[in-house]
Coordinates of C-alpha atoms in Angstrom, one line a residue:
X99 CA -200.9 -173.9 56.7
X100 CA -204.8 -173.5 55.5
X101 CA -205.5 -176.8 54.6
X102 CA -208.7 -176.8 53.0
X103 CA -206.8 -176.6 49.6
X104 CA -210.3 -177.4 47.8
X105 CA -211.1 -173.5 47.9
X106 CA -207.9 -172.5 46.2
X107 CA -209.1 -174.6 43.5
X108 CA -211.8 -172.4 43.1
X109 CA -209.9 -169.3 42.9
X110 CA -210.3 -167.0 39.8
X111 CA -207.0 -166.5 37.7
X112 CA -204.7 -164.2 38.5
X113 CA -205.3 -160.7 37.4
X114 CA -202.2 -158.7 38.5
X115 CA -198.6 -158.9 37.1
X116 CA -196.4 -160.2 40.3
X117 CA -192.9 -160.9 40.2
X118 CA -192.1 -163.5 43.0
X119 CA -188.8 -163.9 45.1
X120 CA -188.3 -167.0 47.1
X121 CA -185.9 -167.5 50.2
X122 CA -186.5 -171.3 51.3
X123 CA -184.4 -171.8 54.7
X124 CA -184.6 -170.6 57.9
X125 CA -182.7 -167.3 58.6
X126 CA -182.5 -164.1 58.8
X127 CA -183.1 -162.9 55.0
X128 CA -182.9 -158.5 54.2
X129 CA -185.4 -157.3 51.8
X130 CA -185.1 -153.7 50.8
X131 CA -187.7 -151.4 50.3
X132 CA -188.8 -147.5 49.4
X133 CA -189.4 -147.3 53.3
X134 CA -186.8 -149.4 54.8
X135 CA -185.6 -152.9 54.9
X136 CA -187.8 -155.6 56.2
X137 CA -186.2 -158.7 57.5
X138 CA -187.5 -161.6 57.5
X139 CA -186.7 -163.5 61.2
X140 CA -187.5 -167.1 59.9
X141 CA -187.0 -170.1 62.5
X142 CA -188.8 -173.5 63.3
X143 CA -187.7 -173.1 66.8
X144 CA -189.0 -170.4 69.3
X145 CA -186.3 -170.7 71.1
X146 CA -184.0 -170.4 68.2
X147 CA -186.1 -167.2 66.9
X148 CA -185.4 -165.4 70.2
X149 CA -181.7 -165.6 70.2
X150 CA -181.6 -164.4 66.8
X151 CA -183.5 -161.4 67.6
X152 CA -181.2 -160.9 71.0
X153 CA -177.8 -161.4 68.6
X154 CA -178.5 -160.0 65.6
X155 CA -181.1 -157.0 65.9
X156 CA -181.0 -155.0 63.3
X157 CA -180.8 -151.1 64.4
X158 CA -183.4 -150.1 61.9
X159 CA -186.1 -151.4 59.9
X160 CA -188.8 -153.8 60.3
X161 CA -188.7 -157.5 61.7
X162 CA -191.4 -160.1 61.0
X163 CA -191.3 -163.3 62.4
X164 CA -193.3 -166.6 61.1
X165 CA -197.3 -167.2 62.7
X166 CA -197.3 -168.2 65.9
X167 CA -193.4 -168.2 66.5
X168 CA -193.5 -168.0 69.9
X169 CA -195.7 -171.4 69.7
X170 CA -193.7 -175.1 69.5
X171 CA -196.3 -176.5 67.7
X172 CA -194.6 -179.8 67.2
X173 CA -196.8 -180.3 70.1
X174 CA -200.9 -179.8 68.4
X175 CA -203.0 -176.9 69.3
X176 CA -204.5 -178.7 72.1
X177 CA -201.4 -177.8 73.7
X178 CA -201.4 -174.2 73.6
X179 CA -202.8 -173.8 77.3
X180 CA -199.9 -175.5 78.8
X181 CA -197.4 -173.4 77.0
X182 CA -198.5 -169.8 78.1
X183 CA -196.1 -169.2 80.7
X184 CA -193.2 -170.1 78.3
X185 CA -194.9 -167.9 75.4
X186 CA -195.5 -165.3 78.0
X187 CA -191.3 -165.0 79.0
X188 CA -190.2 -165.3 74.9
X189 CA -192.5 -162.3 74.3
X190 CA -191.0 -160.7 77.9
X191 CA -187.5 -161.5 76.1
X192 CA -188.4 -159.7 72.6
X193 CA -190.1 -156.7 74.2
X194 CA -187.0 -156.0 76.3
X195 CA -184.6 -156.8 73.4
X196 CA -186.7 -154.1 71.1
X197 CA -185.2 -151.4 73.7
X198 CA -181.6 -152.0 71.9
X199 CA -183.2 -150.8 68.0
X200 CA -185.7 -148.5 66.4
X201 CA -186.8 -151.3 64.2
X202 CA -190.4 -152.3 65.3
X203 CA -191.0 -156.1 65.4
X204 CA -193.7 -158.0 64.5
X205 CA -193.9 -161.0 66.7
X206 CA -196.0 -164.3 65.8
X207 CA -197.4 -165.6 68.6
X208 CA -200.8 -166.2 71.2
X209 CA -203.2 -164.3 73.5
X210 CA -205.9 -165.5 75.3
X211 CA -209.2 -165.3 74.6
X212 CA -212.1 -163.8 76.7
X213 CA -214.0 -166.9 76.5
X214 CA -212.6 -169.9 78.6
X215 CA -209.7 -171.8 77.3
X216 CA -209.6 -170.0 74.0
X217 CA -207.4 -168.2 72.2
X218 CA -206.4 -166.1 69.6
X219 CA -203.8 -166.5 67.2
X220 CA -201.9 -162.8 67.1
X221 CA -199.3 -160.5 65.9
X222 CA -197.4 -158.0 68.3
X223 CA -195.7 -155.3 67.3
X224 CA -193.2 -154.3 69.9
X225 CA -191.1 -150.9 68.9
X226 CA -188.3 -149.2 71.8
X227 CA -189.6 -151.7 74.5
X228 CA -193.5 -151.1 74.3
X229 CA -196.3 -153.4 72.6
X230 CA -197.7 -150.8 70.4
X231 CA -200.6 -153.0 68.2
X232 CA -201.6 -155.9 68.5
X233 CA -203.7 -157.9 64.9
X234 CA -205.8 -160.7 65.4
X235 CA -205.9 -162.9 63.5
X236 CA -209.8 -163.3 61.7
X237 CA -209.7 -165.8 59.0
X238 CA -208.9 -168.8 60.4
X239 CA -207.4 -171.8 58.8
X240 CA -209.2 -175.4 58.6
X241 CA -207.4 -176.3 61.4
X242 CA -207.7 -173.9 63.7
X243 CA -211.0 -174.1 63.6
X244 CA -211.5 -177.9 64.0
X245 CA -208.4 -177.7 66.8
X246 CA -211.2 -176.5 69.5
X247 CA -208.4 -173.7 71.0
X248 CA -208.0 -171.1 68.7
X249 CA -211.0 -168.7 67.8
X250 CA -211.7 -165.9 65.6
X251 CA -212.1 -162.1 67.6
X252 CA -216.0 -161.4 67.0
X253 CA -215.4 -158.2 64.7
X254 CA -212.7 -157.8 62.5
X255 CA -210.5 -154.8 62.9
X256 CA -207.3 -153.9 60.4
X257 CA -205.4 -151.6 61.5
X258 CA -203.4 -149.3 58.3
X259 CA -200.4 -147.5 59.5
X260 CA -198.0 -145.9 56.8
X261 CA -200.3 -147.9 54.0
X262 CA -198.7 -151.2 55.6
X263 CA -201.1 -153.9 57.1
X264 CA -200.3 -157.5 59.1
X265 CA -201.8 -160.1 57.7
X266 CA -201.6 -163.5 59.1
X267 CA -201.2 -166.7 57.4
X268 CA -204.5 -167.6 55.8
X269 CA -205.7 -164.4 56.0
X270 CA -204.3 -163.6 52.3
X271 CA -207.2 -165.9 51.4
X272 CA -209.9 -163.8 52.7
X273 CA -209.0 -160.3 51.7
X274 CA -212.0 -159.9 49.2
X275 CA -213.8 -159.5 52.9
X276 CA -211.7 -156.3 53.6
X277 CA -213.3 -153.5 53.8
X278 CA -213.1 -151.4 50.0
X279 CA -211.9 -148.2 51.7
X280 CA -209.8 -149.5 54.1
X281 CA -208.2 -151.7 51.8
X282 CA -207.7 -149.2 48.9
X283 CA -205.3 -147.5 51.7
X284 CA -202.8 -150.7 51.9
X285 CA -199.5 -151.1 49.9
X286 CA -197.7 -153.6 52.0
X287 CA -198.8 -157.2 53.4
X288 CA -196.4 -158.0 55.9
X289 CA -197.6 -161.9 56.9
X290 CA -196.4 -163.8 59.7
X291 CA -197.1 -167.8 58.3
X292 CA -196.9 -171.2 59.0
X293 CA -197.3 -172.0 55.2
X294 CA -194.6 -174.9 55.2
X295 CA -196.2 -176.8 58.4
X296 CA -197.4 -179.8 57.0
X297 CA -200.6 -180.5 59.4
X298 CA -202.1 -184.3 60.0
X299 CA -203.3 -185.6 56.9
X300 CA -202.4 -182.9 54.5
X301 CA -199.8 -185.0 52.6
X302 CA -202.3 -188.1 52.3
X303 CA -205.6 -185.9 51.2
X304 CA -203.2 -183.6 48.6
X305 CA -201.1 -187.0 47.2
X306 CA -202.3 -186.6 43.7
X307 CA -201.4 -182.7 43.5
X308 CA -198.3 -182.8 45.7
X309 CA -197.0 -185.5 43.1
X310 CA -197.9 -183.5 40.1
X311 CA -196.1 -180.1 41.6
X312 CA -192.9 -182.4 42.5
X313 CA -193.3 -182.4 45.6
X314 CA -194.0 -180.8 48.8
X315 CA -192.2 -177.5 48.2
X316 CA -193.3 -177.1 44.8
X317 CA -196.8 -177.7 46.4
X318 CA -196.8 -175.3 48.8
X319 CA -194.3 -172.4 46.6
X320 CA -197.3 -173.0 44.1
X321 CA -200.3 -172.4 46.2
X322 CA -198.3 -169.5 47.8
X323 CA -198.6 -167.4 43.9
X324 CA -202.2 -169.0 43.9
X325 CA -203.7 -167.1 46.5
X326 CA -201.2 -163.8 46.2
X327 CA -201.9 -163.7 42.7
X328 CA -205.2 -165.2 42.6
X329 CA -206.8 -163.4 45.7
X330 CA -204.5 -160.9 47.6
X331 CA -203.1 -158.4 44.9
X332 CA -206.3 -159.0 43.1
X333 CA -208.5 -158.2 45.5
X334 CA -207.1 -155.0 47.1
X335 CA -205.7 -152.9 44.0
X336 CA -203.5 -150.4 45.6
X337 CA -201.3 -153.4 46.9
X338 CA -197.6 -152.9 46.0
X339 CA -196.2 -156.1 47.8
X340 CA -196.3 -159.0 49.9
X341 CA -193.9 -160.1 52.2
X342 CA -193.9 -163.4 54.1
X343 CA -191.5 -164.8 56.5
X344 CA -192.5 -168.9 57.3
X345 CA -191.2 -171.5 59.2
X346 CA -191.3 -174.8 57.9
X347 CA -191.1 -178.5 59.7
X348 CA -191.2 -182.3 59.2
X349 CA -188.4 -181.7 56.6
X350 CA -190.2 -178.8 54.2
X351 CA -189.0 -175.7 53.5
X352 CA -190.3 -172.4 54.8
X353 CA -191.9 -170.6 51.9
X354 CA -190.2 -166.9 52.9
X355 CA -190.9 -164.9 49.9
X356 CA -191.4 -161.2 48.4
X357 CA -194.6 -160.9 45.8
X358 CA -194.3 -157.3 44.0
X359 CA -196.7 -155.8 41.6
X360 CA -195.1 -155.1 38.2
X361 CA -196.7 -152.0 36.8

């Protein structure tokens, strides 16, 4: 989760209507839409997350799967290097498995960087058994940043198909650096997150604020509506929704949720 919670105390208030669904445990949870369902593939586990696709694909639709789900990252960032063969056969397991379904999934997960030892933090879109994008991930959280292994691409490039757009994690934070026209095009936000991952020191520097929320969930549920409503739908005007699917660990809850604009 982006942890420098500082700048969303500086956000502006929110200046669109948004009606806000919540679906706080891992699962599969079905959200309908004008262009198809969306389901929302949320597990702490990689390993868990791939035997859900490969059991209960969906025939149709989209999939979306939390940030870097093919990642255990029970184990740091610093760990990333040693886990590329394992993240390499998951993705090799949910590229063959998209042969069995027109639904296109958006996978979660890593790709290496040109430089040495880095790496970018990604989402694949895998549709009839071929990768066909692949978003990097530009705004980068606090801690990927201080973690030394993951790094921005050097130019940021969005890619709008069917007025839908990926969006990863933090990334909802930094959309007033979108480009106008590009983002006057987007109607959907689909955003793989890591929102309920509580990284080191997060509970000890936020203590005062997680205690006035009521705790953890409320915390993180509340900064969720801060930076949709405060930032996201804000910021790019044509925006119809948002929909996130998390993964949460150390005993929170993922914060899986659907943000709509009411008119």
């Amino acid at each position: 989760m982006y942890n420098a919670v500082m700048h969303m105390n500086k956000l502006r208030a929110p200046s669109a209507n948004v009606q806000s669904t919540y679906y706080d445990s891992h699962g599969i949870h079905s959200v309908p839409t004008e262009d198809g369902e969306v389901h929302i593939f949320s597990f702490d586990k990689p390993a868990d997350l791939v035997a859900a696709i490969k059991s209960d694909l969906p025939s149709s639709g989209t999939i979306i799967t939390p940030e870097m789900a093919t990642v255990d990252i029970t184990q740091g960032l610093d760990s990333i290097a040693s886990q590329a063969s394992s993240v390499r056969r998951l993705e090799d397991e949910v590229q063959y498995a998209s042969l069995g379904t027109t639904a296109e999934i958006i996978l979660g997960s890593i790709q290496k960087s040109p430089r040495y030892n880095k790496w970018h933090n990604v989402a694949k879109t895998y549709r009839l058994g071929s990768k066909i994008d692949t978003q990097v991930k530009y705004g980068l959280s606090g801690v990927e940043q201080e973690s030394g292994s993951i790094e921005a691409p050097l130019e940021r490039e969005r890619r709008i198909r069917l007025g839908r757009a990926v969006l990863i994690c933090s990334e909802l934070i930094f959309t007033y650096g979108e480009d106008e026209a590009i983002a006057q095009g987007i109607e959907t936000i689909l955003t793989p997150a890591a929102w309920g991952v509580q990284t080191p020191g997060f509970a000890e520097f936020n203590k005062p604020r997680i205690e006035a929320a009521g705790g953890i969930d409320n915390f993180n549920r509340n900064n969720m509506e801060k930076v949709v409503n405060g930032h996201t739908f804000r910021d790019i005007p044509s925006l119809k929704r948002v929909i996130v699917a998390d993964r949460g660990m150390s005993g929170n809850k993922p914060v899986n949720s659907v943000h709509t604009r009411v008119e």
